[in-house]
Each structure stands twice: as C-alpha cells, then as structure tokens.
XYZ file of C-alpha atoms in Angstrom:
401
model
C 115.767 -43.241 65.711
C 112.129 -43.288 64.747
C 112.461 -40.436 62.307
C 115.414 -42.053 60.786
C 113.367 -45.403 60.427
C 110.521 -43.434 58.707
C 112.842 -41.672 56.223
C 114.547 -45.056 55.426
C 111.043 -46.594 54.737
C 110.463 -43.949 52.053
C 113.835 -44.003 50.522
C 114.421 -47.669 50.560
C 111.349 -48.437 48.453
C 112.238 -49.291 44.863
C 109.401 -47.450 43.258
C 110.419 -44.255 45.404
C 113.885 -44.559 44.294
C 113.012 -44.715 40.734
C 110.475 -41.741 41.059
C 113.361 -39.589 42.887
C 116.148 -40.538 40.349
C 113.758 -39.804 37.650
C 112.884 -36.485 39.111
C 116.419 -35.413 39.451
C 117.162 -36.591 35.832
C 114.307 -34.540 34.751
C 116.055 -31.565 36.586
C 119.179 -32.157 34.525
C 117.229 -32.552 31.237
C 115.088 -29.291 31.889
C 118.449 -27.337 32.725
C 120.007 -28.660 29.320
C 116.902 -27.531 27.643
C 117.071 -24.073 29.051
C 120.855 -23.666 27.979
C 119.924 -25.031 24.524
C 116.993 -22.612 23.992
C 119.203 -19.459 23.976
C 120.216 -18.154 20.538
C 123.304 -15.992 19.819
C 124.279 -14.371 16.731
C 127.862 -13.341 15.970
C 129.178 -10.443 14.009
C 129.358 -12.525 10.980
C 125.773 -13.405 11.140
C 126.205 -17.098 12.222
C 123.875 -18.248 14.872
C 124.584 -20.569 17.751
C 122.216 -22.239 20.342
C 123.278 -24.092 23.613
C 126.664 -24.275 25.162
C 127.909 -20.769 26.078
C 125.388 -19.080 23.881
C 123.790 -17.500 26.950
C 126.992 -16.006 28.195
C 127.949 -14.624 24.767
C 124.682 -13.198 24.209
C 124.861 -11.550 27.881
C 128.347 -10.371 27.135
C 127.111 -8.770 23.889
C 124.144 -6.969 25.550
C 126.346 -5.629 28.470
C 127.791 -3.203 26.297
C 124.758 -1.031 27.745
C 125.306 -2.139 31.245
C 124.984 0.523 33.886
C 122.605 3.323 34.190
C 120.074 3.432 31.470
C 119.624 7.013 30.849
C 117.305 8.762 28.708
C 120.239 9.762 26.483
C 121.267 6.212 25.785
C 117.677 5.280 24.896
C 117.661 8.175 22.450
C 120.836 6.726 20.892
C 119.281 3.433 20.562
C 115.898 4.787 19.051
C 118.135 6.563 16.429
C 119.973 3.584 15.685
C 116.773 1.554 15.169
C 115.511 4.257 12.764
C 118.729 4.508 10.900
C 118.821 0.711 10.393
C 115.238 0.765 9.434
C 115.813 3.313 6.657
C 119.046 1.484 5.669
C 117.395 -1.919 5.412
C 113.639 -1.406 4.593
C 112.961 -4.991 3.997
C 114.991 -6.967 6.528
C 118.082 -6.398 8.481
C 120.831 -8.767 7.509
C 121.919 -11.292 10.150
C 125.486 -9.972 10.332
C 124.022 -6.502 11.139
C 121.669 -8.093 13.687
C 124.546 -9.693 15.461
C 126.769 -6.562 15.350
C 123.907 -4.052 16.426
C 120.340 -4.982 16.879
C 120.909 -7.931 19.269
C 122.565 -5.880 21.867
C 119.904 -3.452 22.388
C 116.654 -5.554 21.900
C 115.837 -5.866 25.649
C 115.909 -2.026 25.881
C 113.928 -1.437 22.727
C 111.344 -3.908 24.281
C 111.375 -1.814 27.424
C 110.821 1.383 25.508
C 107.850 -0.289 23.541
C 106.364 -1.558 26.726
C 106.505 2.115 28.244
C 104.816 3.403 25.187
C 101.975 0.745 25.058
C 100.856 0.539 28.819
C 97.572 -1.107 28.334
C 97.386 -1.932 24.594
C 98.591 -4.557 22.176
C 102.314 -4.819 21.846
C 103.160 -2.598 18.866
C 106.786 -2.298 17.254
C 105.622 0.727 15.449
C 105.343 2.981 18.314
C 109.295 2.897 18.492
C 109.537 4.619 14.947
C 106.937 7.230 15.988
C 108.942 8.213 18.881
C 110.653 11.729 18.488
C 114.061 12.619 19.906
C 112.307 14.822 22.342
C 110.040 12.153 23.545
C 112.972 9.820 23.862
C 114.925 12.293 25.990
C 111.886 12.627 28.179
C 110.945 8.864 28.244
C 111.126 8.447 32.132
C 108.772 11.448 32.484
C 106.277 9.747 30.224
C 106.899 6.398 32.104
C 105.889 8.106 35.398
C 103.012 9.697 33.882
C 101.740 6.176 32.494
C 102.324 4.586 35.974
C 99.890 7.245 37.177
C 97.318 6.333 34.490
C 97.616 2.621 35.386
C 97.049 3.302 39.161
C 93.930 5.277 38.038
C 92.675 2.319 35.684
C 93.212 -0.714 38.151
C 93.052 1.407 41.391
C 89.133 0.952 41.358
C 89.103 1.945 44.980
C 91.146 4.609 46.733
C 92.883 1.728 48.782
C 93.790 -0.175 45.668
C 94.944 2.927 43.915
C 97.179 3.701 46.847
C 98.655 0.221 46.847
C 99.735 0.547 43.071
C 100.999 4.086 43.556
C 103.270 2.722 46.678
C 104.484 -0.137 44.453
C 105.295 2.281 41.554
C 107.025 4.802 43.852
C 109.703 2.098 44.514
C 110.760 1.745 40.958
C 113.933 3.914 40.892
C 114.563 5.663 37.380
C 116.719 5.704 35.420
C 116.988 1.865 35.739
C 120.140 -0.006 36.089
C 120.621 -2.296 33.288
C 122.458 -5.555 33.175
C 121.571 -8.365 30.538
C 119.337 -10.842 32.269
C 119.542 -13.656 29.810
C 119.841 -16.499 32.051
C 117.017 -15.268 34.477
C 114.723 -14.388 31.800
C 115.254 -17.954 30.205
C 114.758 -19.769 33.419
C 111.323 -18.477 34.366
C 109.410 -20.892 32.221
C 111.673 -23.881 33.116
C 111.738 -23.228 36.786
C 108.044 -23.039 36.765
C 107.718 -26.346 34.973
C 109.973 -28.046 37.432
C 107.854 -26.590 40.424
C 104.740 -28.371 39.037
C 106.709 -31.702 38.472
C 108.095 -31.516 42.021
C 104.686 -30.759 43.717
C 103.146 -33.691 41.963
C 105.999 -36.048 42.935
C 106.375 -34.945 46.364
C 102.557 -35.599 46.761
C 103.049 -39.041 45.300
C 106.159 -39.879 47.817
C 104.130 -38.538 50.808
C 101.556 -41.211 50.326
C 103.801 -43.986 51.622
C 104.320 -42.273 55.048
C 100.961 -43.244 56.379
C 99.985 -45.881 53.809
C 102.479 -48.488 54.796
C 100.613 -49.610 57.982
C 97.258 -49.461 56.108
C 98.550 -51.601 53.216
C 99.842 -54.318 55.567
C 97.020 -54.062 58.113
C 99.621 -53.369 60.997
C 98.104 -50.055 61.871
C 96.761 -51.533 64.962
C 100.086 -52.741 66.039
C 101.728 -49.502 65.202
C 99.216 -47.564 67.350
C 99.242 -49.799 70.171
C 103.001 -49.470 70.739
C 104.331 -47.361 73.667
C 104.893 -44.278 71.551
C 102.414 -45.175 68.847
C 100.075 -42.479 69.315
C 102.479 -39.766 70.230
C 106.229 -39.578 68.984
C 105.475 -42.159 66.323
C 102.847 -40.148 64.625
C 104.792 -36.948 65.171
C 107.735 -38.594 63.445
C 105.625 -39.369 60.467
C 104.560 -35.856 60.154
C 108.090 -34.470 60.581
C 109.221 -37.370 57.911
C 106.911 -35.452 55.454
C 108.333 -32.092 56.059
C 111.901 -33.348 55.838
C 111.337 -35.506 52.847
C 109.680 -32.555 50.995
C 112.621 -30.087 52.045
C 115.273 -32.637 50.931
C 113.655 -33.565 47.562
C 112.634 -30.007 46.648
C 115.889 -28.160 47.323
C 117.943 -30.974 46.033
C 115.970 -30.971 42.755
C 115.899 -27.114 42.357
C 119.701 -27.250 43.336
C 120.384 -29.551 40.374
C 118.297 -27.561 38.171
C 119.895 -24.102 39.037
C 123.519 -25.377 39.555
C 123.713 -26.692 35.794
C 121.530 -23.929 34.112
C 123.335 -20.948 35.762
C 126.645 -22.633 35.978
C 126.461 -22.765 32.129
C 124.454 -19.645 31.295
C 126.135 -17.387 34.034
C 124.346 -15.024 36.532
C 124.453 -11.672 34.764
C 121.336 -9.589 35.495
C 120.577 -10.717 39.124
C 120.113 -7.136 40.183
C 118.282 -6.095 37.159
C 114.894 -4.670 37.665
C 112.037 -7.136 36.090
C 110.374 -3.620 34.948
C 113.058 -3.949 32.017
C 110.720 -6.715 30.879
C 107.303 -5.610 32.346
C 107.455 -1.791 32.924
C 104.102 -1.827 34.664
C 104.374 -5.021 36.939
C 102.871 -4.369 40.217
C 105.748 -6.376 41.781
C 108.666 -4.142 42.050
C 111.688 -6.590 42.032
C 114.911 -7.747 40.379
C 115.260 -10.767 38.240
C 117.216 -12.303 41.089
C 114.316 -11.671 43.508
C 111.851 -13.137 41.069
C 113.685 -16.321 40.925
C 113.808 -16.407 44.615
C 110.101 -15.702 44.712
C 109.402 -18.759 42.451
C 111.630 -20.931 44.618
C 109.695 -19.882 47.837
C 106.327 -20.333 45.978
C 107.359 -23.739 44.555
C 108.565 -24.872 48.113
C 105.027 -23.961 49.739
C 103.335 -25.628 46.848
C 105.499 -28.734 47.610
C 104.690 -28.595 51.447
C 100.904 -28.003 50.585
C 100.916 -31.063 48.382
C 102.678 -33.184 50.931
C 100.376 -32.043 53.837
C 97.210 -32.447 51.789
C 98.419 -36.011 50.467
C 99.037 -37.010 54.131
C 95.698 -35.859 55.324
C 93.809 -37.565 52.421
C 95.465 -40.835 52.885
C 94.789 -40.653 56.637
C 91.072 -39.748 55.906
C 90.445 -42.126 53.069
C 92.970 -44.824 53.019
C 92.866 -44.606 49.359
C 96.182 -44.619 47.468
C 94.420 -43.734 44.224
C 92.628 -40.568 45.667
C 95.785 -39.374 47.541
C 97.844 -39.584 44.217
C 95.258 -37.983 42.042
C 94.555 -34.853 44.072
C 97.918 -33.259 43.744
C 97.933 -34.010 39.869
C 94.436 -32.650 39.660
C 95.183 -29.341 41.512
C 98.512 -28.411 39.968
C 98.081 -29.989 36.303
C 94.426 -30.116 35.642
C 93.089 -26.805 37.448
C 95.071 -24.385 35.208
C 93.042 -25.772 32.317
C 89.751 -25.725 34.019
C 90.230 -22.352 35.113
C 90.844 -21.087 31.741
C 87.513 -22.669 30.586
C 85.515 -21.575 33.504
C 85.874 -17.949 32.874
C 82.726 -17.218 35.199
C 84.781 -18.322 38.164
C 87.901 -16.358 37.545
C 88.249 -14.978 41.033
C 87.725 -18.498 42.472
C 90.757 -19.913 40.544
C 92.881 -16.734 41.164
C 93.308 -18.397 44.727
C 93.496 -21.961 43.906
C 96.696 -24.229 43.963
C 96.815 -23.549 40.062
C 98.264 -20.166 40.674
C 101.520 -22.082 41.538
C 101.451 -23.546 38.073
C 101.124 -20.239 36.384
C 103.168 -17.836 38.444
C 104.723 -15.823 35.269
C 101.294 -14.810 34.120
C 100.084 -13.772 37.579
C 103.207 -11.824 37.934
C 102.273 -9.908 34.811
C 98.706 -9.360 35.863
C 97.610 -6.379 37.941
C 95.479 -8.297 40.234
C 94.532 -6.394 43.455
C 92.024 -7.517 45.938
C 90.264 -5.796 48.691
C 88.629 -6.972 52.152
C 87.083 -3.907 53.827
C 89.538 -1.134 53.924
C 92.561 -3.496 53.238
C 93.740 -3.855 49.721
C 96.397 -6.481 48.613
C 97.978 -8.168 45.887
C 97.331 -11.799 44.827
C 100.715 -13.528 45.262
C 101.687 -12.395 48.672
C 98.210 -13.363 49.892
C 98.454 -16.806 48.200
C 101.849 -17.462 49.826
C 100.275 -16.646 53.282
C 97.154 -18.667 52.566
C 99.012 -21.832 51.622
C 101.546 -21.430 54.163
C 98.692 -21.257 56.811
C 97.006 -24.312 55.006
C 100.229 -26.396 55.183
C 100.450 -25.475 59.064
C 96.922 -26.364 59.697
C 96.765 -29.622 57.859
C 99.682 -31.160 59.470
C 98.371 -31.294 63.053
C 94.982 -32.284 61.541
C 96.501 -35.257 59.785
C 98.394 -36.186 63.215
C 95.200 -36.095 65.252
C 93.254 -38.009 62.556
C 95.870 -40.816 62.629
C 96.461 -40.738 66.211
C 92.638 -41.164 66.869
C 92.288 -43.855 64.196
C 92.497 -46.843 66.451
C 90.194 -45.257 69.129
C 87.435 -44.634 66.600
C 87.728 -48.227 65.466
C 87.067 -49.461 68.933
C-alpha cells in the first residue's frame, strides 16, 4: 500500500503528468523523424523519404543478402569501375536507383577495410585490382593484425584486441540494416532525454515532505524510518523502469514497425570493420538500451541522494542536466582531461562515437574496454547510492534532534 501511495504521489502531480506525456510525445516525434530521414530512389530516379522508404531501400539492398563472398565483392567493385567509366562526371539518378543504391553499404565496407587508420578515401575502391578484391578478406585479417599492433600498446591490450577480432567471422553474412543504422542516433538522443526527465521526476520522491515541512511527521510514524523510506527508494526504481521502458517501447514500436527489422543479425563490422566490439546491429541496439537504462537508474539514484543531502530542488534538477547534456561539450574543450571524461556520465550521451573508438585501458595485468567497464561502474554506483540515500533520509530526524 505504501509503495502504491508513493507511486500515486508522483503520477498524480500535474507537472509530472505534463512532463511524462511530453516525454512520450517526444518519443513519437523522434520515431517519425527517424522514419522521415531515410531516402529511397526508385529505378526511374525518383526520390522518396519517409513512409515505407526504409523498407523499400532494405528490399533493394537485400539483393545481396546472404554470405558476402570475395567473389561478390569483386563483382561489385567491377560494377563501380564500369559505371565510373561510363559516367565520368556524375551517375544519373535512375542508374543510382537501379544499381548503385543496392551495394552502397558493401562498397563502404570495402573502403573501410582499405583505410584502416586513415581518412575516408573513395578513390581506394578504384585502385583495387581484381586479384586484391578476390583476396579482400585476407587483407582484412592482415589489417586487423596491424590494428592490434598499433592500439595494443601492451601485451595485455594487444591480446584483448586480437581476441575480439578472432570472433569476427568471415566472410560476413549480409542483410540490409537500414532501420538499425538509422536508429542509432535517434535512440542515443532519446536516452539523454529520458535520463534528464527521470532525474527531474525523482526529485518529488523525497522533496514532498521537505517542501511541506512534514518530514518530522513522516519519520515519526510507526514505519517512517524503515518500510516507508524503503518504499521511497523502491518507488524510484519502479518509476525509472516504467518511464524508461515505456518511452523506449513507444520509440522502437513506431520506428521499427514502419521501417522494418531487416539486418538485426548483420555484423556491425559491415559499417566499422575494425570496431573492437564484435556484435550485430541488433546487439548494438540492445547495448544502447541497456546503457540508457543504467544511465536513467544512475540519474534517479543520484537525484534522490542530492535532494536528501541538500534539500535543494534546483541543485537536484541541475545535476543530471549538467552531467548528461553539458559534460559532452566540456569534455571536448578540456582535451587535457580526455581520460577523465572517458569515464564520466557523458559517455552515455555519446555511445556511437565511443563504440567506434578503440579505447583500451589497463590496470595492472588486466586490460579492458571502455564500455563494459562504464556499464559495471555506473551499475555499481547506482546500487551504492540507493542505500546511502536511504540511510541519509532515515537518519535525517535523528540528526536534527
């Protein structure tokens, strides 16, 4: 009953209701923006955006669905060269819709293989011989070894990178991942919004008694210092879980419902060949959802702790905003403290870039990647802060007397 009462207090407040409804509406808007961002060109050269464009584009690119062999890559490279010779100035829209559009992700994959640690250069595709194209996966494996040498500055780091690269199975299995690729940026944006909103909603869990001056009465009740305080903490967890997963559910249901789910099992290496996270696009999306949930739990627990310790609504509301929205910009300017910001909550605001970055750290003889460590770190902080907030609030009246 007490837990139900605490939840009702949060969801019955007009301002909280407005924030929650607004947050879910933002999910709808972001999903529609994602759908509208995909462009498809048909065989006549006519371009379309939004609606079922993502499904049409995926269908068009799925003509290459299946095992992406070196022979197929050789065919595609030949097509690229032939079209370049035929249209030296610019490829017409109808030719793009009939041919080029279907294999663009694959040519990007080949260019990525050929430029492991240099600037993106389309010209390398035209310099690739038929023999090199036929041996593309051998070259890919060789470059993986070079990347392990370059970024594996210690034996432990090198071994970690090599172990990751060994899990990349070649030739890759290909299926167009239009919707998953599109949703990366939009999911990350919504993660930030939810973390800040959930931090704001968490303020009212403990602030109600402070604002009305009834904390003494609350704590003097029979279960005021035990079950009642525990229920407040549980309310924070349940509220966070409910708001986060409903919001993300709305976003994903609309976006993937319209764009489709083709490419869930496509390796993310098709986009970033030397990524040190060997995963599919579907697994990448699940990773983002998990990190977003941890960010929201951390935001809620930190806000509850701050409001208990400071009794300041302004400070409690500002901290999550600063951590998730301002820290990414501060981190870019404070280049001398890069390592420090690599473990700050701003990581949750920039997951896409950190997945692409080969960041390996080492403590003693143990080497580890950034994102798994950040997940463990903020999960631990969330777990630690909740009982700390509980104890601080429980002892509040005792300290006062």
